[in-house]
Coordinates of C-alpha atoms and ligand atoms in Angstrom, one line a residue:
S1 CA 75.9 107.9 119.0
K2 CA 79.1 106.8 120.6
E3 CA 79.2 103.3 121.8
K4 CA 81.4 102.3 124.7
G5 CA 84.7 100.9 123.5
G6 CA 83.8 101.2 119.8
N7 CA 84.8 103.7 117.3
S8 CA 81.4 104.3 115.9
Y9 CA 81.4 108.0 116.6
H10 CA 79.1 110.0 114.3
Y11 CA 79.2 113.7 114.1
Y12 CA 75.4 113.8 114.0
H13 CA 73.9 112.4 117.1
P14 CA 70.2 111.3 116.9
D15 CA 69.9 113.2 120.2
M16 CA 71.4 116.3 118.8
N17 CA 68.8 118.8 119.7
K18 CA 67.6 121.8 118.0
R19 CA 69.7 124.0 120.1
S20 CA 73.0 122.5 119.2
L21 CA 72.0 122.4 115.5
H22 CA 71.2 126.1 115.7
R23 CA 74.6 126.6 117.4
L24 CA 76.4 124.6 114.7
N25 CA 74.6 126.6 112.0
L26 CA 75.5 129.8 113.6
E27 CA 79.2 128.7 113.9
V28 CA 79.4 127.8 110.2
H29 CA 78.1 131.3 109.3
L30 CA 80.2 133.1 111.8
R31 CA 83.4 131.6 110.3
K32 CA 82.5 133.3 107.0
A33 CA 81.2 136.6 108.4
L34 CA 84.5 138.4 108.6
E35 CA 85.6 137.7 105.0
R36 CA 82.1 138.5 103.8
G37 CA 82.2 141.9 105.4
E38 CA 79.1 141.3 107.5
F39 CA 80.4 143.0 110.6
E40 CA 80.0 146.7 111.3
I41 CA 81.0 148.8 114.3
Y42 CA 78.4 151.0 116.0
Y43 CA 79.5 153.7 118.4
Q44 CA 77.8 154.8 121.6
P45 CA 78.8 158.3 122.9
I46 CA 80.4 158.6 126.3
V47 CA 79.4 161.9 127.9
D48 CA 81.4 163.9 130.4
L49 CA 79.0 165.1 133.1
R50 CA 81.0 168.2 134.0
H51 CA 80.7 169.8 130.6
G52 CA 77.8 167.8 129.1
S53 CA 79.9 167.0 126.0
V54 CA 80.9 163.8 124.2
I55 CA 84.5 162.8 125.1
G56 CA 84.6 159.4 123.6
M57 CA 82.6 156.4 122.4
E58 CA 82.3 152.6 123.0
S59 CA 82.7 150.5 120.0
L60 CA 80.1 147.8 119.8
V61 CA 80.2 145.2 117.0
R62 CA 77.1 144.4 114.9
W63 CA 76.6 141.3 112.7
Q64 CA 74.3 141.9 109.8
H65 CA 73.5 138.5 108.4
P66 CA 72.1 138.7 104.8
D67 CA 69.2 136.3 105.6
W68 CA 68.8 136.5 109.4
G69 CA 69.3 140.2 109.8
M70 CA 71.0 141.6 112.9
V71 CA 72.4 138.9 115.2
S72 CA 73.0 140.2 118.8
P73 CA 76.6 140.2 120.1
T74 CA 75.2 138.6 123.3
E75 CA 74.5 135.6 121.0
F76 CA 77.6 135.4 118.8
I77 CA 80.4 136.8 121.0
P78 CA 80.2 133.8 123.5
L79 CA 80.3 131.5 120.5
A80 CA 83.2 133.4 119.0
E81 CA 85.0 133.0 122.3
E82 CA 84.3 129.2 122.5
T83 CA 85.6 128.6 118.9
G84 CA 88.6 131.0 119.0
L85 CA 87.1 133.1 116.3
I86 CA 87.1 136.0 118.7
I87 CA 90.9 136.4 117.9
P88 CA 90.5 137.4 114.2
I89 CA 87.1 139.1 114.8
G90 CA 88.5 141.0 117.9
N91 CA 91.6 142.1 115.9
W92 CA 89.4 143.4 113.2
I93 CA 87.2 145.3 115.7
L94 CA 90.3 146.8 117.3
K95 CA 91.8 147.9 114.0
Q96 CA 88.6 149.3 112.7
S97 CA 88.0 151.3 115.9
C98 CA 91.5 152.8 115.9
M99 CA 91.4 153.7 112.2
Q100 CA 87.9 155.3 112.5
N101 CA 89.0 157.4 115.5
K102 CA 92.2 158.5 113.6
E103 CA 90.0 159.4 110.6
W104 CA 87.8 161.6 112.8
Q105 CA 90.8 163.2 114.3
Q106 CA 92.1 164.0 110.8
K107 CA 88.7 165.4 109.8
G108 CA 89.1 167.9 112.7
L109 CA 86.6 166.5 115.2
P110 CA 87.3 167.2 118.8
P111 CA 89.7 164.7 120.5
L112 CA 87.8 161.4 121.3
V113 CA 88.8 158.3 123.2
V114 CA 87.6 155.1 121.6
S115 CA 86.8 152.2 124.0
V116 CA 87.1 148.7 122.7
N117 CA 85.8 145.6 124.4
I118 CA 88.6 143.0 124.9
S119 CA 87.5 139.5 125.6
A120 CA 89.5 137.5 128.2
I121 CA 90.5 135.1 125.4
Q122 CA 92.1 138.0 123.5
F123 CA 93.8 139.4 126.6
H124 CA 95.3 136.1 127.5
Q125 CA 97.0 135.7 124.0
S126 CA 100.7 135.9 124.6
N127 CA 101.0 138.4 121.7
F128 CA 98.2 140.7 122.8
V129 CA 100.3 143.7 123.7
Q130 CA 102.2 143.4 120.4
T131 CA 98.9 143.3 118.6
V132 CA 97.8 146.5 120.3
M133 CA 101.2 148.1 119.5
D134 CA 100.9 147.0 115.8
T135 CA 97.4 148.3 115.5
L136 CA 98.3 151.7 117.0
Q137 CA 101.2 152.0 114.6
E138 CA 99.2 150.9 111.5
S139 CA 96.4 153.3 112.3
G140 CA 98.6 156.2 113.5
L141 CA 96.3 156.7 116.5
A142 CA 97.9 158.1 119.7
P143 CA 97.9 155.5 122.5
D144 CA 95.9 157.7 124.9
R145 CA 93.1 157.9 122.4
L146 CA 92.5 154.2 122.9
C147 CA 90.8 152.6 126.0
L148 CA 90.7 148.9 126.5
E149 CA 87.6 147.6 128.3
I150 CA 88.2 144.4 130.2
T151 CA 85.8 142.7 132.7
E152 CA 86.7 141.8 136.2
N153 CA 86.8 138.2 135.3
V154 CA 89.9 138.7 133.2
A155 CA 91.7 139.3 136.5
M156 CA 90.5 136.0 138.0
N157 CA 93.5 133.8 137.4
N158 CA 97.2 134.0 136.5
V159 CA 97.7 137.3 138.3
P160 CA 101.4 137.6 137.5
Y161 CA 100.7 137.5 133.8
I162 CA 97.9 140.0 134.1
I163 CA 100.0 142.5 136.1
E164 CA 102.9 142.1 133.6
T165 CA 100.5 142.7 130.6
L166 CA 98.8 145.7 132.2
Q167 CA 102.2 147.1 133.1
K168 CA 103.2 146.9 129.5
L169 CA 100.0 148.5 128.3
K170 CA 100.5 151.3 130.9
V171 CA 104.0 151.9 129.5
L172 CA 102.5 151.9 126.0
G173 CA 100.1 154.7 127.2
V174 CA 96.7 153.1 126.4
R175 CA 93.9 153.5 128.9
L176 CA 92.1 150.8 130.7
S177 CA 88.6 150.5 132.0
I178 CA 86.9 147.8 134.1
D179 CA 83.7 146.8 132.4
D180 CA 80.5 145.6 134.1
F181 CA 82.0 146.5 137.5
G182 CA 80.2 144.9 140.4
T183 CA 79.0 141.8 138.6
G184 CA 82.2 139.8 138.7
Y185 CA 84.7 138.7 141.2
S186 CA 87.5 141.2 141.8
S187 CA 89.6 142.3 144.6
L188 CA 89.2 146.0 145.1
S189 CA 92.9 146.2 146.0
Y190 CA 93.7 145.3 142.4
L191 CA 92.1 148.5 141.1
K192 CA 95.0 150.7 142.0
R193 CA 97.6 148.0 141.3
F194 CA 96.2 147.6 137.7
H195 CA 96.4 151.4 136.9
V196 CA 92.7 151.4 135.9
H197 CA 91.5 154.8 134.4
T198 CA 87.8 154.2 134.5
L199 CA 85.4 152.0 136.4
K200 CA 82.2 151.3 134.4
I201 CA 79.4 150.7 136.9
D202 CA 77.2 147.9 135.4
Q203 CA 73.8 148.9 134.1
S204 CA 72.0 146.4 136.4
F205 CA 72.8 148.8 139.3
I206 CA 71.7 151.9 137.4
R207 CA 68.4 150.4 136.1
D208 CA 66.3 150.9 139.2
I209 CA 68.5 153.4 141.0
S210 CA 65.5 155.7 141.6
S211 CA 63.4 153.0 143.2
D212 CA 65.8 150.5 144.8
E213 CA 67.6 151.8 147.9
D214 CA 70.2 149.1 147.8
N215 CA 71.3 149.8 144.3
A216 CA 71.3 153.6 145.0
A217 CA 73.6 152.9 148.0
I218 CA 75.9 150.7 145.9
V219 CA 76.2 153.2 143.1
T220 CA 76.8 156.0 145.6
A221 CA 79.5 154.0 147.3
L222 CA 81.2 153.0 143.9
I223 CA 81.3 156.7 142.8
A224 CA 82.8 157.7 146.2
M225 CA 85.3 154.9 146.1
S226 CA 86.4 155.8 142.5
R227 CA 86.9 159.4 143.5
Q228 CA 89.1 158.4 146.5
L229 CA 91.2 156.1 144.2
K230 CA 91.4 158.8 141.6
I231 CA 89.7 156.6 139.1
K232 CA 87.0 157.9 136.8
S233 CA 83.4 156.6 137.4
L234 CA 81.2 155.9 134.4
A235 CA 77.6 154.8 134.7
E236 CA 76.4 152.4 131.9
G237 CA 72.9 152.0 130.6
V238 CA 71.5 155.3 131.8
E239 CA 68.0 155.6 130.3
T240 CA 66.1 158.2 132.3
M241 CA 66.5 161.8 133.5
D242 CA 65.8 160.6 137.0
Q243 CA 68.8 158.3 136.8
L244 CA 70.9 161.1 135.2
H245 CA 70.1 163.6 138.0
F246 CA 70.9 161.1 140.7
L247 CA 74.3 160.4 139.1
I248 CA 75.1 164.1 138.7
A249 CA 74.2 164.7 142.4
Q250 CA 76.5 161.9 143.4
G251 CA 79.4 163.4 141.4
C252 CA 79.6 160.6 138.8
D253 CA 82.2 161.6 136.1
E254 CA 80.8 160.1 132.9
I255 CA 77.7 158.4 131.5
Q256 CA 76.7 156.2 128.6
G257 CA 73.2 155.2 127.7
N258 CA 70.0 155.7 125.7
V259 CA 69.2 158.9 127.6
F260 CA 71.8 160.6 125.4
S261 CA 72.2 158.2 122.5
K262 CA 72.0 154.5 121.8
P263 CA 74.9 152.9 119.8
I264 CA 74.7 154.3 116.2
P265 CA 76.6 153.7 112.9
A266 CA 79.8 155.7 112.3
S267 CA 78.2 158.2 109.9
D268 CA 75.5 159.0 112.4
F269 CA 78.1 159.4 115.2
E270 CA 80.1 161.8 113.1
H271 CA 76.9 163.8 112.4
L272 CA 76.1 163.9 116.1
I273 CA 79.6 165.2 117.0
K274 CA 79.6 167.8 114.2
N275 CA 76.3 169.1 115.4
N276 CA 77.9 169.4 118.9
K277 CA 75.0 167.6 120.7
Q278 CA 75.1 168.4 124.4
L279 CA 73.4 166.7 127.3
Ligands
C2E1 P1 78.8 145.8 127.2 O1 80.2 145.8 126.9 O2 78.4 145.9 128.7 O3 78.1 146.8 126.3 C1 77.0 147.6 126.8 C2 75.7 147.1 126.2 O4 74.6 147.9 126.8 C3 75.5 147.2 124.7 O5 74.8 146.1 124.3 C4 74.7 148.5 124.6 O6 74.0 148.6 123.4 C5 73.8 148.4 125.7 N1 73.2 149.7 126.2 C6 73.8 150.9 126.1 N2 73.0 151.9 126.6 C7 71.9 151.2 127.1 C8 70.7 151.7 127.7 O7 70.5 152.9 128.0 N3 69.8 150.7 128.1 C9 70.0 149.4 127.8 N4 69.1 148.5 128.2 N5 71.1 148.9 127.1 C10 72.1 149.8 126.8 P2 75.2 145.3 123.0 O8 75.8 146.2 121.9 O9 74.1 144.4 122.6 O10 76.4 144.4 123.5 C11 76.2 143.4 124.5 C12 77.5 142.9 125.0 O11 78.2 142.1 123.9 C13 78.5 143.9 125.4 O12 78.2 144.3 126.7 C14 79.8 143.1 125.3 O13 79.9 142.3 126.5 C15 79.5 142.3 124.1 N6 80.1 143.0 123.0 C16 79.6 143.9 122.1 N7 80.5 144.4 121.2 C17 81.6 143.7 121.5 C18 82.9 143.7 120.8 O14 83.2 144.5 119.9 N8 83.9 142.9 121.4 C19 83.6 142.0 122.4 N9 84.6 141.2 122.9 N10 82.4 142.0 123.0 C20 81.4 142.9 122.6
CA2 CA1 81.8 147.3 127.3
CA3 CA1 79.4 147.0 130.3
CA4 CA1 77.4 144.0 130.0

């Protein structure tokens, strides 16, 4: 324990609870996961509702620990953000996703846009745009085959920096989507200013779309608003045919969810595309 005025600080507190021990243990292992090659990218298809075909995929990281098995990103991504490990891990995810998409293009697969989740910590690195440029150059992927997913909360502070960064990304030609839309705090007026391509409607609104009138109204309004702003609407976490039919009726542009496919390893994704799976 740390005594007032003294320098008797010990790393291990007697009151250190199980939870913080677990966290510490996780952090120690997370630090080594990248060099040990324990990460893998899964891809979840994104389906265009007009044609019923796959137009892209979201890249979702998986951590396969040799002893613990699969650790959920909802568990380790926040820790990676707190410790700064999200920078090397995020850079690896970006590079891997771009290289994979380029490889599929070279194999003759139809053109696909890969969507990569960008943590606010990554986005706010002063060399972020340079990192994206370098990654595109190293992989040889065309900029418009990459979409960056940021959450509304990225736009919470330092608006001038955000606008400048998004302007640079626009000039570069990469796409941008707002993830988990409706769950954060954003000013709707930013949507146009930020040159957003796609608005991803959070799955919490989609879940009980068939039974909850309020959520149905929210989703209907978001789809209509996107159309007016000439931004594509994408519904996340679509699980049932009822939800799908509702979204088609409302004129939603794209969907992603278990109703079509859950996130799958690269080889399975390639197989799915080659077999031309349709909705
Ligand atoms: P997200 O970006 O909102 O990703 C969508 C999540 O919904 C994924 O969870 C996906 O597996 C899940 N999902 C997709 N379709 C369905 C469905 O029909 N039903 C349900 N119930 N869930 C569905 P996942 O892969 O566990 O990722 C969770 C979160 O972790 C992500 O939410 C994202 O915030 C973060 N994350 C995952 N991969 C990365 C990454 O590479 N980088 C960063 N920075 N964050 C990531
Ligand atoms: Ca996402
Ligand atoms: Ca999301
Ligand atoms: Ca989410």
